[in-house]
Every structure is written in C-alpha cells, then in structure tokens.
Short mmCIF file of C-alpha atoms and ligand atoms in Angstrom, two decimals:
data_model
loop_
_atom_site.label_atom_id
_atom_site.label_comp_id
_atom_site.label_asym_id
_atom_site.label_seq_id
_atom_site.Cartn_x
_atom_site.Cartn_y
_atom_site.Cartn_z
CA MET A 1 -4.58 7.43 23.36
CA GLY A 2 -6.07 7.77 19.83
CA VAL A 3 -5.38 4.13 19.11
CA GLN A 4 -6.98 3.12 22.34
CA MET A 5 -10.13 5.11 21.60
CA ASN A 6 -10.49 3.43 18.22
CA ASP A 7 -10.09 0.03 19.81
CA ILE A 8 -12.59 0.96 22.43
CA SER A 9 -15.24 2.31 20.14
CA SER A 10 -14.97 -0.76 17.94
CA GLY A 11 -16.17 -2.89 20.85
CA ILE A 12 -18.44 -0.59 22.79
CA SER A 13 -21.45 1.38 21.65
CA GLU A 14 -23.81 1.21 24.63
CA LEU A 15 -23.51 1.74 28.34
CA VAL A 16 -25.60 1.77 31.50
CA TRP A 17 -26.14 4.93 33.51
CA PHE A 18 -26.59 3.37 36.95
CA ARG A 19 -28.90 5.23 39.29
CA ARG A 20 -30.59 3.37 42.14
CA ASN A 21 -30.05 -0.01 40.53
CA LEU A 22 -26.57 -0.76 41.86
CA ARG A 23 -26.50 -4.48 41.13
CA VAL A 24 -25.69 -6.87 38.33
CA ALA A 25 -28.42 -9.47 38.85
CA ASP A 26 -32.04 -8.83 37.88
CA ASN A 27 -31.13 -5.53 36.34
CA PRO A 28 -33.08 -4.87 33.12
CA ALA A 29 -30.75 -2.05 32.04
CA LEU A 30 -27.78 -4.38 32.21
CA THR A 31 -29.74 -7.21 30.61
CA ALA A 32 -30.53 -4.92 27.67
CA LEU A 33 -26.83 -4.18 27.36
CA ALA A 34 -26.06 -7.89 27.35
CA ASP A 35 -28.72 -8.39 24.67
CA SER A 36 -26.89 -5.89 22.48
CA LYS A 37 -24.08 -8.46 22.25
CA GLN A 38 -21.61 -5.85 23.38
CA ALA A 39 -18.27 -7.23 24.44
CA ALA A 40 -18.23 -5.88 27.97
CA PRO A 41 -20.64 -4.33 30.47
CA LEU A 42 -19.75 -0.69 30.89
CA GLY A 43 -21.46 1.69 33.24
CA VAL A 44 -21.31 5.14 34.76
CA PHE A 45 -22.47 6.44 38.13
CA PHE A 46 -22.70 10.10 39.06
CA TYR A 47 -22.45 11.75 42.41
CA ASP A 48 -24.87 14.52 41.54
CA GLN A 49 -26.55 17.25 43.58
CA GLN A 50 -29.01 14.73 44.95
CA TYR A 51 -26.11 13.34 46.95
CA THR A 52 -23.55 16.12 47.16
CA GLY A 53 -25.88 19.10 47.56
CA SER A 54 -27.47 20.67 50.60
CA TRP A 55 -30.80 22.18 51.52
CA LEU A 56 -31.26 24.94 54.05
CA GLY A 57 -27.61 24.45 54.92
CA MET A 58 -28.18 20.79 55.71
CA PRO A 59 -26.06 18.29 53.75
CA ARG A 60 -28.20 15.86 51.84
CA CYS A 61 -25.97 12.96 52.73
CA ARG A 62 -24.31 12.77 56.14
CA PRO A 63 -21.30 10.43 56.52
CA LEU A 64 -23.03 7.15 57.40
CA ARG A 65 -25.39 7.41 54.46
CA ALA A 66 -22.52 8.47 52.21
CA LYS A 67 -20.47 5.49 53.39
CA PHE A 68 -23.20 3.00 52.58
CA LEU A 69 -23.53 4.56 49.14
CA TRP A 70 -19.78 4.48 48.49
CA GLU A 71 -19.60 0.81 49.53
CA SER A 72 -22.46 0.03 47.17
CA VAL A 73 -20.81 1.82 44.26
CA GLN A 74 -17.51 0.08 44.96
CA ASP A 75 -19.20 -3.30 45.09
CA LEU A 76 -20.83 -2.69 41.72
CA GLN A 77 -17.53 -1.59 40.25
CA GLU A 78 -15.86 -4.79 41.43
CA GLN A 79 -18.65 -6.90 40.01
CA LEU A 80 -18.54 -5.23 36.61
CA GLN A 81 -14.78 -5.61 36.54
CA GLY A 82 -15.30 -9.27 37.34
CA LEU A 83 -17.44 -9.53 34.21
CA GLY A 84 -14.71 -7.92 32.16
CA GLY A 85 -16.38 -4.53 32.32
CA GLU A 86 -15.96 -1.25 34.15
CA LEU A 87 -17.84 1.35 36.14
CA LEU A 88 -16.81 4.95 35.77
CA VAL A 89 -17.64 7.01 38.86
CA GLN A 90 -17.74 10.77 38.55
CA GLU A 91 -18.95 13.80 40.45
CA GLY A 92 -21.26 16.19 38.61
CA GLU A 93 -24.60 16.39 36.89
CA PRO A 94 -25.39 13.58 34.46
CA GLU A 95 -26.73 15.96 31.81
CA ASP A 96 -23.30 17.65 31.68
CA LEU A 97 -21.11 14.57 31.95
CA LEU A 98 -22.92 11.86 30.01
CA PRO A 99 -22.89 13.61 26.60
CA LYS A 100 -19.12 14.13 26.91
CA ILE A 101 -18.52 10.51 27.83
CA CYS A 102 -20.74 9.29 24.99
CA GLN A 103 -18.98 11.48 22.47
CA SER A 104 -15.49 10.47 23.53
CA LEU A 105 -16.33 6.76 23.44
CA GLY A 106 -18.65 6.71 20.45
CA ILE A 107 -21.63 5.57 22.53
CA THR A 108 -24.94 5.61 20.68
CA ARG A 109 -27.34 4.23 23.30
CA VAL A 110 -27.56 4.63 27.07
CA HIS A 111 -29.66 2.33 29.23
CA THR A 112 -30.84 3.52 32.59
CA GLN A 113 -33.39 2.99 35.33
CA ARG A 114 -36.67 4.83 35.42
CA LEU A 115 -37.28 6.54 38.75
CA PHE A 116 -40.47 8.24 39.80
CA ALA A 117 -39.86 11.12 42.20
CA TYR A 118 -39.68 14.72 41.06
CA GLU A 119 -35.96 15.48 41.04
CA GLU A 120 -35.11 12.10 39.58
CA SER A 121 -37.57 12.32 36.72
CA GLU A 122 -36.55 15.93 36.02
CA SER A 123 -32.92 14.80 35.92
CA ALA A 124 -33.75 12.00 33.46
CA GLU A 125 -35.61 14.49 31.27
CA ARG A 126 -32.59 16.81 31.16
CA VAL A 127 -30.33 13.89 30.26
CA LEU A 128 -32.77 12.77 27.57
CA GLN A 129 -32.64 16.23 25.97
CA ALA A 130 -28.85 16.52 26.23
CA LEU A 131 -28.30 13.08 24.68
CA HIS A 132 -30.93 13.64 22.03
CA ALA A 133 -29.04 16.78 20.93
CA ILE A 134 -26.00 14.64 20.05
CA GLY A 135 -27.98 11.77 18.56
CA VAL A 136 -27.69 9.36 21.49
CA GLU A 137 -30.72 7.36 22.58
CA LEU A 138 -31.71 7.08 26.26
CA VAL A 139 -33.68 3.94 27.14
CA GLN A 140 -35.32 3.88 30.57
CA HIS A 141 -36.01 0.48 32.13
CA GLU A 142 -38.24 -0.05 35.13
CA CYS A 143 -37.08 -2.12 38.07
CA TYR A 144 -37.38 0.05 41.15
CA THR A 145 -40.90 -1.07 42.02
CA LEU A 146 -42.46 -4.50 42.22
CA TRP A 147 -45.44 -3.62 40.07
CA PRO A 148 -44.62 -2.00 36.70
CA SER A 149 -46.05 1.49 36.38
CA ALA A 150 -48.09 0.53 33.31
CA HIS A 151 -49.92 -2.10 35.36
CA VAL A 152 -50.55 0.33 38.22
CA PHE A 153 -51.73 3.21 36.09
CA ALA A 154 -53.95 0.92 34.01
CA SER A 155 -55.54 -0.66 37.07
CA HIS A 156 -55.77 2.38 39.28
CA PRO A 157 -57.20 5.69 38.13
CA GLN A 158 -55.37 8.68 39.53
CA PRO A 159 -55.29 10.33 41.99
CA LEU A 160 -54.12 7.73 44.46
CA SER A 161 -56.31 8.55 47.42
CA SER A 162 -55.63 5.70 49.84
CA PHE A 163 -53.40 2.68 50.25
CA SER A 164 -56.26 0.24 50.78
CA LYS A 165 -57.94 1.25 47.51
CA PHE A 166 -54.59 1.03 45.74
CA ARG A 167 -53.98 -2.43 47.15
CA ARG A 168 -57.41 -3.68 46.09
CA LYS A 169 -56.97 -2.39 42.57
CA VAL A 170 -53.45 -3.57 41.78
CA GLY A 171 -54.25 -7.03 43.09
CA ALA A 172 -51.94 -9.93 43.83
CA PRO A 173 -48.23 -9.28 43.49
CA GLU A 174 -47.88 -11.72 40.65
CA ASN A 175 -50.41 -9.66 38.65
CA GLY A 176 -48.27 -7.83 36.18
CA ALA A 177 -45.15 -8.28 38.30
CA ARG A 178 -41.91 -8.68 36.45
CA LYS A 179 -40.81 -12.11 35.55
CA ASN A 180 -37.11 -11.90 35.94
CA GLY A 181 -34.39 -13.84 37.59
CA VAL A 182 -31.90 -12.96 34.93
CA VAL A 183 -28.35 -13.36 36.06
CA VAL A 184 -26.27 -11.06 33.93
CA ALA A 185 -23.05 -12.94 34.48
CA LYS A 186 -24.61 -15.86 32.64
CA LEU A 187 -25.77 -13.66 29.80
CA TRP A 188 -22.29 -12.46 29.24
CA HIS A 189 -21.03 -16.02 29.14
CA GLN A 190 -23.81 -17.10 26.82
CA ASN A 191 -23.33 -14.39 24.24
CA GLU A 192 -20.67 -16.06 22.18
CA ASN A 193 -17.50 -17.96 22.82
CA GLY A 194 -14.69 -15.65 23.69
CA ALA A 195 -16.93 -12.65 24.26
CA ARG A 196 -15.84 -12.32 27.82
CA GLU A 197 -12.17 -12.50 27.05
CA ASN A 198 -12.67 -9.91 24.38
CA GLY A 199 -14.56 -7.82 26.91
CA VAL A 200 -11.69 -7.83 29.32
CA VAL A 201 -9.37 -6.37 26.72
CA VAL A 202 -11.80 -3.70 25.64
CA ALA A 203 -12.68 -2.73 29.17
CA LYS A 204 -9.03 -2.52 30.14
CA LEU A 205 -8.35 -0.03 27.39
CA TRP A 206 -11.46 1.91 28.30
CA HIS A 207 -10.40 1.92 31.89
CA GLN A 208 -6.90 3.15 31.05
CA SER A 209 -8.22 5.98 28.93
CA LEU A 210 -10.58 7.21 31.63
CA GLU A 211 -8.79 6.14 34.78
CA HIS A 212 -7.74 9.61 35.76
CA THR A 213 -11.33 10.81 35.85
CA SER A 214 -12.88 7.96 37.84
CA LEU A 215 -13.25 8.77 41.54
CA THR A 216 -11.11 6.70 43.84
CA LYS A 217 -12.60 8.14 46.99
CA SER A 218 -16.03 9.29 48.00
CA PRO A 219 -16.65 12.96 47.15
CA ILE A 220 -18.78 13.15 50.31
CA PRO A 221 -17.12 12.64 53.71
CA ILE A 222 -17.58 9.08 54.95
CA ASP A 223 -15.56 9.36 58.13
CA ALA A 224 -18.10 7.82 60.48
CA GLU A 225 -18.36 4.43 62.12
CA LEU A 226 -21.61 2.64 62.82
CA ASP A 227 -22.39 2.68 66.53
CA GLU A 228 -21.94 -0.82 67.93
CA ARG A 229 -25.55 -0.75 69.14
CA SER A 230 -26.73 -0.72 65.50
CA VAL A 231 -29.47 -3.26 64.74
CA LEU A 232 -27.29 -4.65 61.98
CA LEU A 233 -23.80 -4.22 60.63
CA PHE A 234 -25.05 -2.37 57.56
CA GLN A 235 -22.65 -2.67 54.67
CA GLY A 236 -23.47 -1.33 51.22
CA GLY A 237 -23.46 -3.42 48.06
CA GLU A 238 -25.19 -6.25 46.26
CA LYS A 239 -23.26 -9.02 47.98
CA ALA A 240 -24.16 -7.80 51.48
CA GLY A 241 -27.76 -7.10 50.42
CA ARG A 242 -28.25 -10.59 49.03
CA ALA A 243 -26.70 -12.10 52.13
CA ARG A 244 -29.17 -10.20 54.33
CA LEU A 245 -32.07 -11.25 52.10
CA HIS A 246 -30.97 -14.84 52.36
CA ASP A 247 -30.61 -14.68 56.16
CA TYR A 248 -33.92 -12.96 56.72
CA CYS A 249 -35.86 -15.24 54.40
CA SER A 250 -34.33 -18.39 55.82
CA LYS A 251 -36.33 -18.01 59.05
CA PRO A 252 -37.23 -14.62 60.61
CA VAL A 253 -39.67 -13.73 57.84
CA GLY A 254 -41.93 -16.46 59.23
CA HIS A 255 -42.76 -14.31 62.28
CA TYR A 256 -42.59 -10.86 60.71
CA LYS A 257 -46.17 -9.91 61.52
CA GLU A 258 -45.70 -10.48 65.25
CA THR A 259 -42.31 -8.76 65.51
CA ARG A 260 -42.45 -5.95 62.98
CA ASN A 261 -43.16 -3.25 65.59
CA GLY A 262 -40.00 -4.13 67.48
CA LEU A 263 -37.20 -1.74 68.33
CA ILE A 264 -34.18 -3.86 69.27
CA GLY A 265 -32.25 -6.44 67.28
CA ALA A 266 -31.63 -7.51 63.72
CA ASP A 267 -34.64 -9.66 63.02
CA TYR A 268 -37.79 -7.89 64.23
CA SER A 269 -38.06 -6.57 60.65
CA SER A 270 -36.21 -7.28 57.43
CA LYS A 271 -33.82 -4.25 57.44
CA LEU A 272 -33.76 -4.64 53.67
CA SER A 273 -34.65 -1.02 52.92
CA PRO A 274 -31.10 0.40 52.58
CA TRP A 275 -30.24 -2.20 49.92
CA LEU A 276 -33.63 -1.97 48.25
CA ASN A 277 -33.42 1.77 47.85
CA LEU A 278 -29.99 1.87 46.24
CA GLY A 279 -31.03 -1.09 44.15
CA CYS A 280 -28.39 -3.46 45.57
CA ILE A 281 -31.31 -5.86 45.65
CA ALA A 282 -34.57 -5.72 43.69
CA PRO A 283 -38.09 -5.93 45.13
CA SER A 284 -38.70 -8.82 42.71
CA GLN A 285 -35.87 -10.71 44.43
CA VAL A 286 -37.53 -10.16 47.79
CA LEU A 287 -40.81 -11.47 46.39
CA ARG A 288 -39.04 -14.56 45.04
CA ALA A 289 -37.23 -15.20 48.31
CA VAL A 290 -40.49 -14.95 50.26
CA ARG A 291 -42.22 -17.33 47.84
CA GLU A 292 -39.34 -19.78 48.23
CA TYR A 293 -39.72 -19.62 52.00
CA GLU A 294 -43.45 -20.28 51.59
CA ARG A 295 -42.81 -23.31 49.39
CA ALA A 296 -40.50 -24.74 52.03
CA HIS A 297 -42.34 -23.78 55.22
CA GLY A 298 -45.85 -22.81 54.17
CA GLU A 299 -47.54 -19.50 53.65
CA ASN A 300 -48.62 -17.50 56.71
CA ALA A 301 -49.82 -14.05 57.71
CA SER A 302 -46.22 -12.89 58.17
CA THR A 303 -45.04 -13.78 54.68
CA GLU A 304 -48.11 -12.10 53.26
CA TRP A 305 -47.51 -9.02 55.40
CA LEU A 306 -43.97 -8.51 54.16
CA ILE A 307 -45.31 -8.42 50.62
CA VAL A 308 -47.93 -5.89 51.74
CA GLU A 309 -45.09 -3.70 53.00
CA LEU A 310 -43.43 -3.87 49.61
CA LEU A 311 -46.71 -2.73 48.19
CA TRP A 312 -46.61 0.27 50.55
CA ARG A 313 -43.21 1.01 49.06
CA ASP A 314 -44.68 0.91 45.56
CA PHE A 315 -47.60 3.03 46.68
CA PHE A 316 -45.27 5.82 47.77
CA GLN A 317 -43.38 5.63 44.48
CA PHE A 318 -46.50 6.08 42.41
CA LEU A 319 -47.77 8.74 44.77
CA ALA A 320 -44.47 10.58 44.24
CA ALA A 321 -44.87 10.23 40.46
CA GLU A 322 -48.34 11.71 40.73
CA ARG A 323 -47.49 14.56 43.09
CA GLY A 324 -44.31 15.82 41.42
CA ALA A 325 -42.96 18.87 43.29
CA GLU A 326 -46.08 18.86 45.51
CA LEU A 327 -44.39 16.06 47.45
CA PHE A 328 -42.25 18.69 49.16
CA LYS A 329 -44.94 21.25 49.88
CA GLY A 330 -47.80 21.87 52.26
CA ILE A 331 -48.51 23.23 55.70
CA ALA A 332 -49.62 20.73 58.32
CA GLU A 333 -52.30 21.28 60.94
CA PRO A 334 -50.88 19.91 64.20
CA LYS A 335 -53.13 17.38 65.86
CA GLY A 336 -51.25 17.14 69.14
CA GLU A 337 -52.17 18.36 72.56
CA PRO A 338 -52.24 21.02 73.75
CA GLN A 339 -54.01 22.34 70.70
CA GLY A 340 -53.41 25.72 69.19
CA LYS A 341 -49.71 25.43 68.54
CA PRO A 342 -48.45 27.27 65.47
CA SER A 343 -49.12 25.16 62.43
CA GLY A 344 -46.34 23.89 60.24
CA LYS A 345 -43.95 26.73 60.76
CA VAL A 346 -40.20 26.76 60.63
CA PRO A 347 -39.29 27.71 64.22
CA GLU A 348 -38.02 31.23 64.65
CA ASP A 349 -34.86 30.12 66.41
CA VAL A 350 -33.97 28.01 63.41
CA ASN A 351 -34.95 30.11 60.49
CA SER A 352 -36.58 33.24 59.31
CA GLY A 353 -39.21 33.04 56.63
CA SER A 354 -40.82 29.67 56.15
CA ASN A 355 -41.49 29.80 52.48
CA PHE A 356 -39.06 27.14 51.36
CA GLU A 357 -40.12 24.72 48.75
CA LYS A 358 -37.95 21.78 48.04
CA GLY A 359 -37.98 20.97 44.40
CA THR A 360 -38.01 24.57 43.29
CA GLU A 361 -34.40 24.90 44.48
CA GLU A 362 -35.18 28.55 44.97
CA HIS A 363 -33.51 28.68 48.36
CA ASP A 364 -30.90 26.02 47.96
CA ASN A 365 -27.98 28.39 47.59
CA ASP A 366 -29.35 31.21 49.68
CA PRO A 367 -26.96 31.79 52.58
CA ASN A 368 -29.68 33.59 54.52
CA PHE A 369 -31.79 30.52 54.51
CA SER A 370 -29.90 27.94 56.45
CA VAL A 371 -30.23 25.81 59.53
CA PRO A 372 -27.46 27.23 61.71
CA GLY A 373 -26.07 24.52 63.92
CA LEU A 374 -29.45 22.83 64.16
CA SER A 375 -30.26 24.79 67.27
CA GLY A 376 -33.39 25.37 69.32
CA ALA A 377 -36.33 23.01 69.52
CA PHE A 378 -35.62 21.51 66.11
CA GLY A 379 -31.98 20.91 67.03
CA ARG A 380 -33.04 19.18 70.25
CA TRP A 381 -35.32 16.93 68.22
CA CYS A 382 -32.48 16.10 65.79
CA TRP A 383 -29.84 15.34 68.40
CA GLY A 384 -32.09 13.35 70.72
CA LYS A 385 -32.18 16.04 73.41
CA ALA A 386 -35.89 16.77 73.51
CA GLU A 387 -38.09 16.25 76.56
CA ASN A 388 -39.34 12.77 75.78
CA ALA A 389 -36.94 9.87 76.41
CA PHE A 390 -38.61 7.52 73.93
CA LEU A 391 -38.34 10.12 71.17
CA ASN A 392 -34.72 10.83 72.12
CA ALA A 393 -33.77 7.16 71.97
CA ASN A 394 -35.10 6.90 68.42
CA MET A 395 -33.41 10.08 67.27
CA ARG A 396 -30.07 8.96 68.71
CA GLU A 397 -30.33 5.64 66.97
CA LEU A 398 -30.96 7.43 63.68
CA GLU A 399 -28.02 9.79 64.07
CA LYS A 400 -25.58 7.12 65.18
CA THR A 401 -26.58 4.28 62.86
CA GLY A 402 -28.53 5.73 59.91
CA TYR A 403 -31.47 3.49 60.76
CA MET A 404 -34.66 3.85 62.78
CA SER A 405 -37.54 1.39 63.07
CA ASN A 406 -40.83 2.12 61.40
CA ARG A 407 -42.43 2.54 64.84
CA GLY A 408 -39.74 5.07 65.75
CA ARG A 409 -40.12 7.00 62.49
CA GLN A 410 -43.84 7.36 62.96
CA ASN A 411 -43.42 8.64 66.50
CA ALA A 412 -40.57 10.98 65.65
CA ALA A 413 -42.49 12.50 62.75
CA SER A 414 -45.69 12.82 64.76
CA ALA A 415 -43.82 14.51 67.63
CA LEU A 416 -42.22 17.10 65.35
CA ILE A 417 -45.36 17.88 63.41
CA HIS A 418 -48.15 17.49 65.91
CA ASP A 419 -46.56 18.05 69.32
CA MET A 420 -43.86 20.57 68.52
CA GLY A 421 -45.63 22.36 65.66
CA ILE A 422 -42.47 22.49 63.54
CA ASP A 423 -42.49 22.43 59.74
CA TRP A 424 -42.48 18.76 58.73
CA ARG A 425 -40.11 19.47 55.85
CA LEU A 426 -37.26 20.19 58.24
CA GLY A 427 -37.77 16.80 59.84
CA ALA A 428 -37.90 15.16 56.42
CA LEU A 429 -34.61 16.86 55.49
CA TRP A 430 -32.96 15.52 58.63
CA PHE A 431 -34.23 12.04 57.80
CA GLU A 432 -32.95 12.42 54.25
CA ALA A 433 -29.47 13.38 55.45
CA ASN A 434 -29.25 10.47 57.87
CA LEU A 435 -31.24 7.48 56.66
CA LEU A 436 -29.21 4.79 54.90
CA ASP A 437 -32.46 3.84 53.19
CA TYR A 438 -33.44 7.36 52.16
CA ASP A 439 -35.83 7.40 49.23
CA PRO A 440 -37.71 10.55 48.18
CA GLY A 441 -41.08 8.85 47.65
CA SER A 442 -40.96 6.81 50.86
CA ASN A 443 -39.54 9.59 53.01
CA TYR A 444 -41.49 12.65 51.90
CA GLY A 445 -44.58 10.51 51.23
CA ASN A 446 -44.61 9.08 54.76
CA TRP A 447 -44.01 12.52 56.24
CA GLN A 448 -46.89 13.95 54.23
CA TYR A 449 -49.03 11.01 55.25
CA ILE A 450 -48.41 11.65 58.95
CA ALA A 451 -48.85 15.38 58.44
CA GLY A 452 -52.22 14.67 56.79
CA LEU A 453 -51.18 16.18 53.47
CA ALA A 454 -51.38 13.11 51.23
CA ALA A 455 -53.36 9.91 50.90
CA ASN A 456 -54.18 9.56 54.59
CA PRO A 457 -57.90 8.88 54.97
CA ARG A 458 -57.68 9.91 58.65
CA GLY A 459 -56.27 13.29 57.69
CA GLY A 460 -52.99 12.81 59.55
CA SER A 461 -51.57 10.54 62.26
CA TRP A 462 -50.81 11.63 65.79
CA PHE A 463 -49.18 9.27 68.28
CA ASN A 464 -49.18 9.68 72.04
CA LEU A 465 -45.47 9.21 72.81
CA LYS A 466 -46.07 8.17 76.39
CA LYS A 467 -48.53 5.45 75.45
CA GLN A 468 -46.39 4.32 72.54
CA ALA A 469 -43.40 3.89 74.85
CA GLN A 470 -45.53 1.89 77.29
CA MET A 471 -46.83 -0.32 74.52
CA TYR A 472 -43.66 -0.92 72.48
CA ASP A 473 -40.91 -0.42 75.06
CA THR A 474 -42.71 -1.87 78.04
CA LYS A 475 -39.63 -2.44 80.17
CA GLY A 476 -37.82 0.66 78.93
CA GLU A 477 -35.01 -1.47 77.45
CA TYR A 478 -34.85 0.49 74.23
CA GLN A 479 -34.69 3.81 76.07
CA LYS A 480 -31.95 2.39 78.27
CA LEU A 481 -30.01 1.15 75.25
CA TRP A 482 -30.02 4.63 73.74
CA ASP A 483 -29.89 6.75 76.85
CA ALA A 484 -26.81 8.56 75.54
C1 FAD B 501 -41.59 9.56 58.58
C2 FAD B 501 -41.17 8.31 57.86
C3 FAD B 501 -40.13 8.36 56.93
C4 FAD B 501 -39.75 7.21 56.24
N1 FAD B 501 -38.72 7.30 55.33
C5 FAD B 501 -38.39 6.19 54.60
C6 FAD B 501 -37.36 6.25 53.62
O1 FAD B 501 -36.75 7.29 53.35
N2 FAD B 501 -37.06 5.09 52.96
C7 FAD B 501 -37.73 3.92 53.21
O2 FAD B 501 -37.41 2.90 52.59
N3 FAD B 501 -38.72 3.86 54.10
C8 FAD B 501 -39.07 4.94 54.80
N4 FAD B 501 -40.08 4.85 55.74
C9 FAD B 501 -40.86 3.59 55.82
C10 FAD B 501 -40.40 2.54 56.83
O3 FAD B 501 -40.23 3.11 58.09
C11 FAD B 501 -39.12 1.83 56.39
O4 FAD B 501 -39.24 1.37 55.08
C12 FAD B 501 -38.80 0.63 57.28
O5 FAD B 501 -38.75 1.01 58.62
C13 FAD B 501 -37.48 0.01 56.85
O6 FAD B 501 -37.11 -1.04 57.69
P1 FAD B 501 -37.23 -2.54 57.19
O7 FAD B 501 -36.53 -2.71 55.90
O8 FAD B 501 -36.81 -3.41 58.30
O9 FAD B 501 -38.80 -2.66 56.94
P2 FAD B 501 -39.75 -3.93 56.96
O10 FAD B 501 -40.74 -3.72 58.04
O11 FAD B 501 -39.00 -5.19 56.97
O12 FAD B 501 -40.55 -3.81 55.59
C14 FAD B 501 -40.08 -4.41 54.37
C15 FAD B 501 -39.92 -3.35 53.31
O13 FAD B 501 -41.18 -2.76 53.01
C16 FAD B 501 -41.01 -1.39 52.69
N5 FAD B 501 -41.79 -0.56 53.62
C17 FAD B 501 -42.24 -0.92 54.84
N6 FAD B 501 -42.98 0.08 55.37
C18 FAD B 501 -42.98 1.08 54.46
C19 FAD B 501 -43.56 2.36 54.43
N7 FAD B 501 -44.31 2.85 55.43
N8 FAD B 501 -43.34 3.14 53.36
C20 FAD B 501 -42.58 2.70 52.34
N9 FAD B 501 -42.02 1.48 52.31
C21 FAD B 501 -42.22 0.68 53.36
C22 FAD B 501 -39.52 -1.09 52.84
O14 FAD B 501 -38.94 -1.18 51.57
C23 FAD B 501 -39.04 -2.21 53.74
O15 FAD B 501 -37.68 -2.52 53.53
C24 FAD B 501 -40.45 6.00 56.46
C25 FAD B 501 -41.48 5.95 57.39
C26 FAD B 501 -41.83 7.09 58.08
C27 FAD B 501 -42.96 7.01 59.08
#
C-alpha cells in the first residue's frame, strides 16, 4: 500500500470535487485539472445531507430522483475511467471527507463548481476552511449558469426585484456568456505524448488503494421504476443528456413557443432540466445547440423563447444567492377564493407548530416535527387525491415519474398556497423529494414567486384550476391519462 501511495502522489496533486457538474465536456473544473498537466483526471463525489437527509420527516430524495442521480454519477465515473482517471464516490459531508482524501493522496489543490443557493454555498465555505487548515487550496469555477455572476452583479444592482428588469439589464445571452466548447478528452490527449497511458497506470493504483471506500451502490434507495406514461424515458448521465439535447434541438425547438404549455408527450418542452440541474449538460451547450439550429433553420420566436427560459433559470440562481436562508422563509397570503383561509400555516392534521425554517436546520432532527404519513389535506395534495381532477393528474405524474410540466407546477403550487391555505414550504419539500430536476434556486424561488414572497411584481400568482384545465386540457386527455 505504501508503495502505491508514493506512486500515486508522484502523479497526482489535484482533483475535482464534482457537485452539480457531472460531465466531462465543457466543465471548467476539469479543464483546469487538465491544464495542470496532471497525468489523469481524478474526482470525488459526495452523497451529503443535501441528498441523504430529510426535513420534517420527509426524505430529500425519493427513489426516482435518487435513481437519476445514481445513473448520472455512474456515467461520470465511466467517462473518467475512459480517460484513464477515476471518480471516488462516498457518503458523508465533504468538509469531513475531502481533507482526509487530500492528505492520504498528497493533493494540494481541489477544483470545484461554484453554486449559489444557501446550503451549497455554506457547504463550500466549510470545505474551504477545512482545506485551508491543511494547506490545500480550493478553486471554485463557475459553470452552473449561462451568465457568469460577475457579469450579472456588475450589470444589475441588487436586489433583484423583477425578471423583466433583470433581463433588460443583463442583455443578450452572448454578453459576457462563457466561451467554451472545451472537450476534456481532447485536452488529455493534447497534454503530452504518453500522458494518457501514464494516467491509466496512476489511476489504477489510486483506484486499488481506495476501492474499498468507493460506493458501489446508491446510499439512497433507488428501487422505483418510471411509470410507462412518463413524458420521456429519463435516464441520468451526460450521454443521455446530450442525446436529448441533440434530439430536441434537431427539430422540436423550432415550435417551442407554441407548445411549451403542453402536458402530454416528449416534445412540448425540452425536458432538459433534470440533466441541466445535475450538470450532465451545461446551459452553454444548450445555447450553442439552439444557435446551431438557428444557423440551419433560421431564428424564430421559439428559439428565442427557449433562451429566455434559460435566463429565468439564471434569474432564480442569482435570486437564491441574494436571498440566502431567506429563500426558505416567509408566510404567504392566500389569494384564492373563498377568501379568509388561514394564511401560510402548516395544517394541524399534519404538524403542530409551524415555525420551521429550512436552512437553519433547527428542526431537521426533531422527531416531534415530522410529516407523519403525509396525511390530511396536504397528504391528499401530495398523492393526487384532492378534490380537483386536473390538480390530481399533475400530482400523480410527479409522484410516478419525477417530472411535472411547468403549467402543472404553477397550478399545483397555486392550489396549495392560495386555495388550500397550506404552508408553501411543505409543498416545496414534496417537490424537492420528487423532482428529477430539483434545484434549490429554481424550486424554492418559483414557490416564493407564486406565494408572492419574492420578485413577483404582481405580489403572487393565483390560478383558477377549473379555467386552467379548460384552457390547457380542453378534451380532458391529460386528466384521463393520469386518472389513477
Ligand atoms: C413551483 C415550481 C417549482 C419549480 N421547481 C423547479 C426545480 O426544482 N427545478 C427546475 O429546473 N425548474 C423548476 N421549476 C421551473 C420549470 O417548471 C421547470 O424548469 C420546467 O418545467 C422544466 O421542464 P423543461 O426542461 O421541459 O422546461 P422548458 O420549458 O423546456 O425550459 C427550458 C429550461 O429553462 C429553464 N426554466 C424554464 N422555466 C423555468 C422557471 N420558471 N424557473 C427556472 N428555470 C426555468 C429550465 O432549466 C428548463 O429546462 C419550477 C416551477 C414551479 C412553478
């Protein structure tokens, strides 16, 4: 073992802590590693509390979401192995595990991805401190958003009060957008002759020395199958994500604006969000693919609109950066009819005491503060057993496939907040547990937006479920599809 470690440390001094950048192409953290002329790309990924934990007794990652994540991690591991490298997958908190790994391998620099939401930036700060204490540098690279944060913060004074102002200020997507297109595989080949071969040897030794600690199965249960009615056969990983990007941008993107409020089928919208949010694909790759489509078929309102949606995604990231732990707080004023329902309270049949604040973790391990069996009105909302058939159809789709259309999400959130008068944070937790594309900024930000707690110039959004069903499910086909 000692001999192996010496061999290893002679070839390896940097690694990538993968977060939500689970890909090899267009990945600045990996590109920086390649620039270091290191023999092989080595990385680590941690199943931390953000995946394995629970809130109010609700798991943060139910099986379908956990499965998509595991597939994505496996895909990355295969790709790094294909480059002569390795991905070590462990369960635990990065601030505890990373220093140990660095010390045992003689790592002096760790590259990672900068993320913007509260828990993620707090986690990076703890890692920074822990690594600093042992003399290891942590370099954070941005690639989660389309627009770099420096461009956004320079062009838009905080606070971010509305999307339209944000959009006007940050300007065209090419303004300040990253110029990448770096294919890491090539970088490894280009380094020097023989580097790759050398890398294989080093990585093999590294792998042998750590094999027993790398997870070979998901630490979160993944025993669930996608319902066959799913809009798409969602499979995690960079290969599947790029294939979907290619398919969508070969044709359907050309009519996105007309179809984007759809409910049935693969192509009414891009369905790219699950891959985007684990970083199996990058927003810059989506921008490039849309531009390529435009060069071949011409620009139209649909291609422009897809880019606007990516800008919404950025908006919620920077809003999350600005709001910190406030992203998980706030009491909503229901706008629904009949008026006068209790505002933003955790229903009594679900919980006692509604003072939970995600982000403070105060209640996370409190057995008296749980969601027992998701019962009562909130449970009926979760399991698609509420009074409204259109709402139920959407909630069933979510639970059985990990996906729900944007139209469905807006209606489901509005119903919980404004019609049922239930604390929006419970609904956001259920979305977090189920959505394959869960992202803290996009999820909690959209919930706050609908609740009227953040950046919504109308002070909240209420949707009339009956009218929405008539408008978007005119023949009731969607409700029929998901009637059980
Ligand atoms: C209550 C609620 C919760 C939500 N939670 C999430 C979440 O956890 N993760 C998530 O990615 N999206 C979330 N959304 C936004 C949106 O519903 C999804 O991004 C979209 O439905 C994903 O499907 P798509 O990839 O086909 O989107 P498309 O319509 O094809 O849009 C393209 C991309 O633009 C981005 N996008 C589009 N609309 C939004 C939006 N409103 N906010 C942020 N990004 C957007 C997504 O990255 C999406 O993949 C939420 C919306 C609501 C109302």
